PDB file of C-alpha atoms in Angstrom:
ATOM      1  CA  MET N   1     -14.599  44.080 -70.340  1.00 46.00           C
ATOM      2  CA  ASP N   2     -14.806  39.934 -70.430  1.00 48.00           C
ATOM      3  CA  ASN N   3     -10.987  40.047 -71.698  1.00 48.00           C
ATOM      4  CA  MET N   4     -10.113  41.521 -68.745  1.00 45.00           C
ATOM      5  CA  TYR N   5     -12.613  39.500 -65.903  1.00 44.00           C
ATOM      6  CA  GLY N   6     -10.106  36.075 -68.129  1.00 46.00           C
ATOM      7  CA  PHE N   7      -7.285  37.645 -67.486  1.00 41.00           C
ATOM      8  CA  TRP N   8      -7.641  37.878 -63.596  1.00 41.00           C
ATOM      9  CA  SER N   9      -9.653  34.745 -62.967  1.00 46.00           C
ATOM     10  CA  PHE N  10      -6.325  33.273 -66.042  1.00 43.00           C
ATOM     11  CA  GLY N  11      -4.140  34.792 -63.222  1.00 46.00           C
ATOM     12  CA  GLU N  12      -5.509  33.472 -60.260  1.00 46.00           C
ATOM     13  CA  ASN N  13      -5.091  30.178 -61.908  1.00 48.00           C
ATOM     14  CA  ASN N  14      -1.774  30.248 -62.339  1.00 48.00           C
ATOM     15  CA  ARG N  15      -0.655  31.382 -58.826  1.00 48.00           C
ATOM     16  CA  LEU N  16      -3.170  29.143 -57.049  1.00 47.00           C
ATOM     17  CA  GLY N  17      -0.729  26.244 -59.552  1.00 52.00           C
ATOM     18  CA  HIS N  18       1.877  27.809 -57.898  1.00 53.00           C
ATOM     19  CA  THR N  19       1.012  27.011 -53.712  1.00 54.00           C
ATOM     20  CA  GLU N  20      -0.449  24.101 -54.867  1.00 55.00           C
ATOM     21  CA  ILE N  21       3.512  23.114 -56.139  1.00 54.00           C
ATOM     22  CA  GLN N  22       5.229  25.200 -53.672  1.00 60.00           C
ATOM     23  CA  GLU N  23       3.173  22.951 -50.793  1.00 57.00           C
ATOM     24  CA  ASP N  24       3.792  19.408 -52.884  1.00 58.00           C
ATOM     25  CA  GLN N  25       7.429  20.399 -52.534  1.00 64.00           C
ATOM     26  CA  SER N  26       6.766  20.554 -48.419  1.00 63.00           C
ATOM     27  CA  TRP N  27       5.623  17.397 -48.290  1.00 60.00           C
ATOM     28  CA  LYS N  28       8.311  16.222 -50.711  1.00 62.00           C
ATOM     29  CA  VAL N  29      10.553  17.430 -48.404  1.00 66.00           C
ATOM     30  CA  ALA N  30       9.461  16.515 -44.988  1.00 63.00           C
ATOM     31  CA  ALA N  31       8.354  12.919 -46.493  1.00 64.00           C
ATOM     32  CA  SER N  32      12.149  12.092 -47.465  1.00 69.00           C
ATOM     33  CA  LYS N  33      13.300  13.017 -43.905  1.00 67.00           C
ATOM     34  CA  LEU N  34      11.056  11.419 -42.416  1.00 67.00           C
ATOM     35  CA  ALA N  35      11.888   8.049 -44.610  1.00 69.00           C
ATOM     36  CA  PHE N  36      16.024   8.614 -43.594  1.00 69.00           C
ATOM     37  CA  ALA N  37      15.675   8.731 -39.819  1.00 69.00           C
ATOM     38  CA  ASP N  38      13.212   5.598 -39.867  1.00 68.00           C
ATOM     39  CA  GLN N  39      16.966   3.936 -42.218  1.00 70.00           C
ATOM     40  CA  MET N  40      18.772   5.493 -39.463  1.00 70.00           C
ATOM     41  CA  ARG N  41      16.762   4.445 -36.738  1.00 67.00           C
ATOM     42  CA  ILE N  42      16.273   0.730 -38.174  1.00 65.00           C
ATOM     43  CA  LYS N  43      20.092   1.051 -38.905  1.00 63.00           C
ATOM     44  CA  PHE N  44      20.433   2.157 -34.994  1.00 60.00           C
ATOM     45  CA  ASP N  45      18.466  -1.202 -34.019  1.00 60.00           C
ATOM     46  CA  ARG N  46      21.104  -3.849 -35.973  1.00 61.00           C
ATOM     47  CA  SER N  47      23.850  -2.812 -33.923  1.00 58.00           C
ATOM     48  CA  ARG N  48      22.282  -3.547 -31.215  1.00 56.00           C
ATOM     49  CA  SER N  49      22.743  -6.871 -29.816  1.00 51.00           C
ATOM     50  CA  ASP N  50      19.843  -6.668 -27.196  1.00 51.00           C
ATOM     51  CA  VAL N  51      17.189  -6.064 -29.257  1.00 49.00           C
ATOM     52  CA  LYS N  52      15.626  -7.459 -31.653  1.00 51.00           C
ATOM     53  CA  ALA N  53      14.390  -5.137 -34.631  1.00 48.00           C
ATOM     54  CA  VAL N  54      11.345  -5.511 -35.980  1.00 50.00           C
ATOM     55  CA  ILE N  55      11.163  -3.296 -39.945  1.00 51.00           C
ATOM     56  CA  PRO N  56       7.688  -2.995 -41.306  1.00 50.00           C
ATOM     57  CA  HIS N  57       8.684  -3.947 -44.381  1.00 50.00           C
ATOM     58  CA  GLU N  58      10.686  -7.499 -43.430  1.00 50.00           C
ATOM     59  CA  LYS N  59       8.881 -10.926 -44.183  1.00 50.00           C
ATOM     60  CA  ASN N  60       8.922 -11.776 -40.289  1.00 51.00           C
ATOM     61  CA  ASN N  61       9.566 -16.015 -40.826  1.00 51.00           C
ATOM     62  CA  ASN N  62       9.004 -16.355 -37.557  1.00 52.00           C
ATOM     63  CA  LYS N  63       5.930 -14.773 -37.194  1.00 53.00           C
ATOM     64  CA  PRO N  64       3.968 -17.827 -34.624  1.00 51.00           C
ATOM     65  CA  ALA N  65       0.823 -19.231 -35.986  1.00 48.00           C
ATOM     66  CA  LYS N  66      -1.735 -17.407 -34.200  1.00 51.00           C
ATOM     67  CA  GLY N  67      -2.837 -20.830 -32.001  1.00 52.00           C
ATOM     68  CA  ARG N  68       0.340 -20.745 -31.099  1.00 53.00           C
ATOM     69  CA  SER N  69      -0.428 -16.962 -29.725  1.00 60.00           C
ATOM     70  CA  LYS N  70      -3.850 -17.719 -28.599  1.00 60.00           C
ATOM     71  CA  ALA N  71      -2.514 -20.562 -26.278  1.00 64.00           C
ATOM     72  CA  ARG N  72       0.328 -17.751 -25.408  1.00 62.00           C
ATOM     73  CA  VAL N  73      -2.819 -15.106 -24.092  1.00 53.00           C
ATOM     74  CA  GLU N  74      -4.257 -17.983 -21.736  1.00 60.00           C
ATOM     75  CA  GLU N  75      -0.514 -18.530 -20.204  1.00 60.00           C
ATOM     76  CA  LEU N  76       0.038 -15.422 -19.365  1.00 54.00           C
ATOM     77  CA  LEU N  77      -3.538 -14.854 -18.120  1.00 52.00           C
ATOM     78  CA  LYS N  78      -3.337 -16.996 -15.596  1.00 54.00           C
ATOM     79  CA  GLY N  79      -1.286 -15.764 -13.790  1.00 51.00           C
ATOM     80  CA  GLU N  80       1.099 -17.505 -13.257  1.00 47.00           C
ATOM     81  CA  GLY N  81       4.630 -14.164 -13.554  1.00 46.00           C
ATOM     82  CA  TYR N  82       6.345 -12.059 -15.111  1.00 42.00           C
ATOM     83  CA  ASN N  83      10.068 -13.598 -14.550  1.00 46.00           C
ATOM     84  CA  GLN N  84       8.360 -17.016 -15.179  1.00 47.00           C
ATOM     85  CA  LYS N  85       7.266 -17.049 -18.168  1.00 43.00           C
ATOM     86  CA  HIS N  86       9.947 -14.421 -19.950  1.00 43.00           C
ATOM     87  CA  ALA N  87      12.661 -16.838 -18.578  1.00 46.00           C
ATOM     88  CA  ASP N  88      14.207 -16.585 -22.446  1.00 47.00           C
ATOM     89  CA  GLY N  89      14.708 -12.678 -21.263  1.00 46.00           C
ATOM     90  CA  GLU N  90      17.560 -12.801 -23.016  1.00 44.00           C
ATOM     91  CA  LEU N  91      16.019 -13.473 -27.089  1.00 44.00           C
ATOM     92  CA  ARG N  92      12.959 -11.086 -26.601  1.00 48.00           C
ATOM     93  CA  TYR N  93      14.548  -8.725 -24.067  1.00 46.00           C
ATOM     94  CA  GLY N  94      18.379  -9.081 -23.296  1.00 55.00           C
ATOM     95  CA  GLU N  95      19.194  -8.163 -20.100  1.00 58.00           C
ATOM     96  CA  MET N  96      16.614  -5.022 -19.577  1.00 52.00           C
ATOM     97  CA  GLY N  97      13.857  -8.227 -20.182  1.00 52.00           C
ATOM     98  CA  GLN N  98      15.593  -9.699 -17.305  1.00 59.00           C
ATOM     99  CA  LYS N  99      15.552  -6.775 -15.135  1.00 53.00           C
ATOM    100  CA  LEU N 100      12.376  -5.588 -15.147  1.00 49.00           C
ATOM    101  CA  GLY N 101      11.652  -9.659 -13.933  1.00 56.00           C
ATOM    102  CA  ALA N 102      13.852 -10.332 -10.902  1.00 57.00           C
ATOM    103  CA  LEU N 103      12.892  -5.620 -10.175  1.00 53.00           C
ATOM    104  CA  ASN N 104       8.778  -7.133 -10.702  1.00 53.00           C
ATOM    105  CA  THR N 105       9.260 -10.532  -8.137  1.00 56.00           C
ATOM    106  CA  ALA N 106      11.403  -8.257  -5.347  1.00 53.00           C
ATOM    107  CA  SER N 107       8.715  -5.518  -6.405  1.00 49.00           C
ATOM    108  CA  SER N 108       5.226  -8.218  -5.169  1.00 48.00           C
ATOM    109  CA  GLN N 109       7.409  -9.419  -2.629  1.00 52.00           C
ATOM    110  CA  THR N 110       7.672  -6.082  -0.670  1.00 47.00           C
ATOM    111  CA  VAL N 111       4.018  -4.774  -0.162  1.00 42.00           C
ATOM    112  CA  ASN N 112       3.177  -9.072   0.662  1.00 46.00           C
ATOM    113  CA  SER N 113       5.532  -7.832   3.522  1.00 43.00           C
ATOM    114  CA  VAL N 114       4.067  -4.434   3.809  1.00 42.00           C
ATOM    115  CA  ASP N 115       0.071  -6.212   3.918  1.00 43.00           C
ATOM    116  CA  LYS N 116       0.815  -8.437   6.244  1.00 45.00           C
ATOM    117  CA  ARG N 117       3.075  -5.372   9.097  1.00 47.00           C
ATOM    118  CA  PHE N 118       0.295  -3.025   8.158  1.00 46.00           C
ATOM    119  CA  LYS N 119      -2.997  -4.946   8.271  1.00 58.00           C
ATOM    120  CA  SER N 120      -5.792  -3.090   9.696  1.00 70.00           C
ATOM    121  CA  LEU N 121      -8.269  -4.704  12.313  1.00 75.00           C
ATOM    122  CA  PRO N 122     -10.981  -7.023  11.055  1.00 81.00           C
ATOM    123  CA  ALA N 123     -14.482  -6.548  11.724  1.00 81.00           C
ATOM    124  CA  SER N 124     -14.622  -8.466  15.148  1.00 78.00           C
ATOM    125  CA  GLU N 125     -11.835  -6.834  16.328  1.00 83.00           C
ATOM    126  CA  THR N 126     -13.498  -3.331  16.659  1.00 86.00           C
ATOM    127  CA  LEU N 127     -16.929  -1.778  17.356  1.00 87.00           C
ATOM    128  CA  PRO N 128     -19.394  -1.285  15.781  1.00 88.00           C
ATOM    129  CA  ARG N 129     -19.675   2.398  13.362  1.00 86.00           C
ATOM    130  CA  HIS N 130     -22.732   3.273  15.920  1.00 88.00           C
ATOM    131  CA  GLU N 131     -21.500   2.194  18.992  1.00 90.00           C
ATOM    132  CA  THR N 132     -19.245   4.762  20.820  1.00 93.00           C
ATOM    133  CA  LEU N 133     -15.783   4.543  22.810  1.00 94.00           C
ATOM    134  CA  GLY N 134     -15.807   4.063  26.753  1.00 95.00           C
ATOM    135  CA  GLY N 135     -12.275   2.382  26.582  1.00 96.00           C
ATOM    136  CA  TYR N 136      -9.541   0.658  25.636  1.00 97.00           C
ATOM    137  CA  ILE N 137      -7.788  -2.719  27.020  1.00 96.00           C
ATOM    138  CA  PHE N 138      -4.299  -3.150  26.345  1.00 96.00           C
ATOM    139  CA  VAL N 139      -2.391  -5.735  26.522  1.00 95.00           C
ATOM    140  CA  CYS N 140       0.961  -6.445  28.146  1.00 94.00           C
ATOM    141  CA  ASN N 141       3.528  -9.248  30.186  1.00 93.00           C
ATOM    142  CA  ASN N 142       5.788  -9.246  32.559  1.00 92.00           C
ATOM    143  CA  ASP N 143       8.405  -8.769  30.921  1.00 88.00           C
ATOM    144  CA  THR N 144       6.944  -5.248  28.910  1.00 90.00           C
ATOM    145  CA  MET N 145       4.647  -4.148  32.304  1.00 92.00           C
ATOM    146  CA  ALA N 146       6.509  -1.793  33.762  1.00 90.00           C
ATOM    147  CA  GLU N 147       8.756  -0.244  31.086  1.00 89.00           C
ATOM    148  CA  ASP N 148       4.553   0.686  29.922  1.00 92.00           C
ATOM    149  CA  LEU N 149       4.795   1.680  33.820  1.00 93.00           C
ATOM    150  CA  LYS N 150       7.781   3.506  33.915  1.00 92.00           C
ATOM    151  CA  ARG N 151       7.320   4.933  29.927  1.00 93.00           C
ATOM    152  CA  GLN N 152       3.388   6.144  31.124  1.00 95.00           C
ATOM    153  CA  LEU N 153       3.391   5.376  27.821  1.00 96.00           C
ATOM    154  CA  PHE N 154       0.756   1.562  27.193  1.00 96.00           C
ATOM    155  CA  GLY N 155       1.225   0.505  22.948  1.00 95.00           C
ATOM    156  CA  LEU N 156      -0.163  -2.179  20.634  1.00 94.00           C
ATOM    157  CA  PRO N 157       1.226  -3.971  17.706  1.00 92.00           C
ATOM    158  CA  GLN N 158       1.422  -1.690  14.626  1.00 91.00           C
ATOM    159  CA  ARG N 159      -2.353  -3.497  13.438  1.00 91.00           C
ATOM    160  CA  TYR N 160      -3.845  -2.019  15.985  1.00 93.00           C
ATOM    161  CA  ARG N 161      -2.495   2.295  14.567  1.00 92.00           C
ATOM    162  CA  ASP N 162      -6.195   3.272  13.496  1.00 92.00           C
ATOM    163  CA  SER N 163      -7.746   1.841  16.780  1.00 92.00           C
ATOM    164  CA  VAL N 164      -6.070   3.644  19.164  1.00 95.00           C
ATOM    165  CA  ARG N 165      -5.853   6.702  17.500  1.00 94.00           C
ATOM    166  CA  ALA N 166      -9.876   6.817  18.359  1.00 94.00           C
ATOM    167  CA  ILE N 167      -8.226   7.452  21.804  1.00 96.00           C
ATOM    168  CA  GLN N 168      -8.757  11.246  23.355  1.00 96.00           C
ATOM    169  CA  PRO N 169      -7.799  12.091  26.411  1.00 96.00           C
ATOM    170  CA  GLY N 170      -9.045  11.421  29.457  1.00 96.00           C
ATOM    171  CA  LEU N 171     -10.766   7.560  27.795  1.00 97.00           C
ATOM    172  CA  PRO N 172     -10.738   5.072  30.871  1.00 97.00           C
ATOM    173  CA  LEU N 173      -7.674   2.132  30.098  1.00 97.00           C
ATOM    174  CA  PHE N 174      -6.638  -0.760  31.468  1.00 97.00           C
ATOM    175  CA  LEU N 175      -3.325  -3.133  31.304  1.00 96.00           C
ATOM    176  CA  TYR N 176      -4.059  -6.409  30.936  1.00 96.00           C
ATOM    177  CA  ASN N 177      -1.612  -9.436  31.217  1.00 95.00           C
ATOM    178  CA  TYR N 178      -1.552 -11.498  29.713  1.00 91.00           C
ATOM    179  CA  THR N 179       0.999 -13.606  31.569  1.00 93.00           C
ATOM    180  CA  THR N 180      -0.806 -13.577  34.862  1.00 94.00           C
ATOM    181  CA  HIS N 181      -3.924 -13.351  33.204  1.00 93.00           C
ATOM    182  CA  GLN N 182      -5.712 -10.409  35.483  1.00 95.00           C
ATOM    183  CA  LEU N 183      -6.683  -7.100  34.735  1.00 95.00           C
ATOM    184  CA  HIS N 184      -4.251  -3.555  35.979  1.00 96.00           C
ATOM    185  CA  GLY N 185      -6.725  -0.585  36.528  1.00 91.00           C
ATOM    186  CA  VAL N 186      -7.916   2.291  36.495  1.00 95.00           C
ATOM    187  CA  TYR N 187      -5.361   4.437  34.776  1.00 97.00           C
ATOM    188  CA  GLU N 188      -7.618   7.379  31.756  1.00 97.00           C
ATOM    189  CA  ALA N 189      -5.697   8.757  28.324  1.00 97.00           C
ATOM    190  CA  ALA N 190      -2.929  11.539  29.578  1.00 97.00           C
ATOM    191  CA  SER N 191      -2.790  12.529  25.331  1.00 96.00           C
ATOM    192  CA  PHE N 192      -4.500  11.847  21.591  1.00 96.00           C
ATOM    193  CA  GLY N 193      -2.983   8.081  20.322  1.00 96.00           C
ATOM    194  CA  GLY N 194      -1.401   8.167  17.876  1.00 94.00           C
ATOM    195  CA  SER N 195       1.970   6.405  16.007  1.00 92.00           C
ATOM    196  CA  ASN N 196       5.324   6.501  17.527  1.00 91.00           C
ATOM    197  CA  ILE N 197       4.966   8.500  19.771  1.00 94.00           C
ATOM    198  CA  ASP N 198       7.745   7.393  21.432  1.00 92.00           C
ATOM    199  CA  PRO N 199       9.613   5.057  19.132  1.00 89.00           C
ATOM    200  CA  THR N 200      12.348   3.802  21.209  1.00 89.00           C
ATOM    201  CA  ALA N 201       9.689   2.857  24.152  1.00 90.00           C
ATOM    202  CA  TRP N 202       9.636  -0.920  22.797  1.00 89.00           C
ATOM    203  CA  GLU N 203      12.584  -0.849  20.732  1.00 83.00           C
ATOM    204  CA  ASP N 204      13.405  -3.502  17.968  1.00 80.00           C
ATOM    205  CA  LYS N 205      16.223  -5.389  17.844  1.00 79.00           C
ATOM    206  CA  LYS N 206      15.825  -5.860  14.590  1.00 80.00           C
ATOM    207  CA  CYS N 207      15.211  -2.826  13.152  1.00 79.00           C
ATOM    208  CA  LYS N 208      17.392   0.249  15.348  1.00 78.00           C
ATOM    209  CA  GLY N 209      14.879   3.453  16.416  1.00 76.00           C
ATOM    210  CA  GLU N 210      11.666   1.329  15.694  1.00 83.00           C
ATOM    211  CA  SER N 211       9.309   0.742  18.541  1.00 89.00           C
ATOM    212  CA  ARG N 212       7.633  -3.001  18.375  1.00 90.00           C
ATOM    213  CA  PHE N 213       4.878  -1.283  19.447  1.00 93.00           C
ATOM    214  CA  PRO N 214       3.554   1.586  17.817  1.00 93.00           C
ATOM    215  CA  ALA N 215       0.490   2.446  18.072  1.00 95.00           C
ATOM    216  CA  GLN N 216       0.808   4.820  21.522  1.00 96.00           C
ATOM    217  CA  VAL N 217      -0.871   6.467  24.437  1.00 97.00           C
ATOM    218  CA  ARG N 218       0.784   8.349  26.922  1.00 97.00           C
ATOM    219  CA  ILE N 219      -1.613   7.567  30.455  1.00 97.00           C
ATOM    220  CA  ARG N 220      -1.731   8.726  33.019  1.00 96.00           C
ATOM    221  CA  VAL N 221      -2.862   7.257  37.067  1.00 95.00           C
ATOM    222  CA  ARG N 222      -7.219   6.431  37.964  1.00 94.00           C
ATOM    223  CA  LYS N 223      -6.998   5.181  40.237  1.00 92.00           C
ATOM    224  CA  LEU N 224      -4.133   2.219  41.354  1.00 91.00           C
ATOM    225  CA  ALA N 225      -7.298  -0.586  42.545  1.00 94.00           C
ATOM    226  CA  LYS N 226      -6.247  -4.600  43.268  1.00 95.00           C
ATOM    227  CA  PRO N 227      -6.400  -6.256  39.282  1.00 95.00           C
ATOM    228  CA  LEU N 228      -8.687  -8.511  38.728  1.00 95.00           C
ATOM    229  CA  GLU N 229      -9.143 -12.243  37.696  1.00 94.00           C
ATOM    230  CA  GLU N 230     -10.557 -13.621  34.498  1.00 91.00           C
ATOM    231  CA  ASP N 231     -13.767 -15.229  35.872  1.00 91.00           C
ATOM    232  CA  SER N 232     -14.274 -11.853  36.883  1.00 93.00           C
ATOM    233  CA  PHE N 233     -13.850  -8.640  34.670  1.00 94.00           C
ATOM    234  CA  ARG N 234     -13.969 -12.590  31.733  1.00 92.00           C
ATOM    235  CA  PRO N 235     -18.051 -12.098  31.532  1.00 92.00           C
ATOM    236  CA  VAL N 236     -18.258  -8.440  30.418  1.00 92.00           C
ATOM    237  CA  LEU N 237     -16.272  -8.489  27.773  1.00 92.00           C
ATOM    238  CA  TYR N 238     -16.884  -9.108  23.794  1.00 88.00           C
ATOM    239  CA  HIS N 239     -15.388 -12.789  23.089  1.00 85.00           C
ATOM    240  CA  TYR N 240     -14.485 -13.150  19.126  1.00 85.00           C
ATOM    241  CA  ASP N 241     -12.245 -16.522  17.883  1.00 80.00           C
ATOM    242  CA  GLY N 242     -12.388 -18.274  21.578  1.00 78.00           C
ATOM    243  CA  PRO N 243     -10.927 -16.468  24.560  1.00 83.00           C
ATOM    244  CA  LYS N 244      -9.885 -13.769  22.502  1.00 88.00           C
ATOM    245  CA  PHE N 245     -11.702 -10.468  23.473  1.00 92.00           C
ATOM    246  CA  ARG N 246     -12.409  -6.881  22.035  1.00 92.00           C
ATOM    247  CA  LEU N 247      -9.685  -4.398  22.809  1.00 94.00           C
ATOM    248  CA  GLN N 248     -12.020  -1.635  21.929  1.00 94.00           C
ATOM    249  CA  LEU N 249     -14.476  -0.794  25.133  1.00 94.00           C
ATOM    250  CA  SER N 250     -18.516   0.122  24.783  1.00 94.00           C
ATOM    251  CA  VAL N 251     -19.471   2.608  27.146  1.00 95.00           C
ATOM    252  CA  PRO N 252     -21.738  -1.309  28.931  1.00 95.00           C
ATOM    253  CA  GLU N 253     -18.687  -2.170  28.672  1.00 95.00           C
ATOM    254  CA  THR N 254     -16.037   0.326  30.467  1.00 95.00           C
ATOM    255  CA  LEU N 255     -18.964   0.435  33.540  1.00 96.00           C
ATOM    256  CA  ALA N 256     -19.343  -2.030  34.057  1.00 95.00           C
ATOM    257  CA  LEU N 257     -15.504  -2.722  34.628  1.00 95.00           C
ATOM    258  CA  LEU N 258     -15.070   0.200  36.214  1.00 96.00           C
ATOM    259  CA  ASP N 259     -17.913  -1.188  39.250  1.00 95.00           C
ATOM    260  CA  LEU N 260     -16.062  -4.621  39.092  1.00 95.00           C
ATOM    261  CA  PHE N 261     -12.479  -2.635  40.427  1.00 95.00           C
ATOM    262  CA  ASP N 262     -14.447  -0.354  43.200  1.00 95.00           C
ATOM    263  CA  GLU N 263     -15.884  -3.276  44.580  1.00 94.00           C
ATOM    264  CA  ALA N 264     -12.263  -4.764  44.293  1.00 91.00           C
ATOM    265  CA  GLY N 265     -10.610  -1.888  46.107  1.00 89.00           C
ATOM    266  CA  ALA N 266      -7.104  -0.117  46.394  1.00 85.00           C
ATOM    267  CA  LEU N 267      -3.759  -1.340  45.988  1.00 77.00           C
TER     268      LEU N 267
END
């Protein structure tokens, strides 16, 4: 019986030994394939003139000292820009490095221009959050006022887009002509405030199909009264930065302006 158990254990040892041999052979095959692929990659990198091959087993005699490397990192962290600090792109990255640097510079310039165009209003030009929007003043001059009334559409520059979107139908509106320094009224919103309701209105000559005043709302006349002079309506408004006044109106400001137009009489 002992011999029989010994026979089975011997067979088990033989079977395990055979498996280990197979695993060793499979690992050797995989290692040889990886070594061959690594050699082919190194040969491919050497054949390209615009890429510097990095070979693990070769000593790099051109490696900079630690002090120089640290100084390099500090210069990059100063934010002098990718394109400026990598002007030697042909040596380090070839043509691809120069293209990436140029794209980075162009994209940063585009972002800056977009930020200026779509910059939102500061807190000084908007109503406090706890106050309800009671009315809105739009701005024009002698050249644009006729188009405003003809199209029955008021508009402001792009940075007023969020402020104008708060306008709902029926909200009292007023029109300030900064050429004559007069406030005209009384109008009301005939639509919700939006962007580019009519993109052909006040069309930008440099950009066809785009309005210079895309923050728009459709209007209708509620009551045509005599225009108000600055000395009568300015004391009612909230001022910031000297003579500038807030275009968003609170409920008390709107009611005060409506009273002034009632006192002025019909046109």
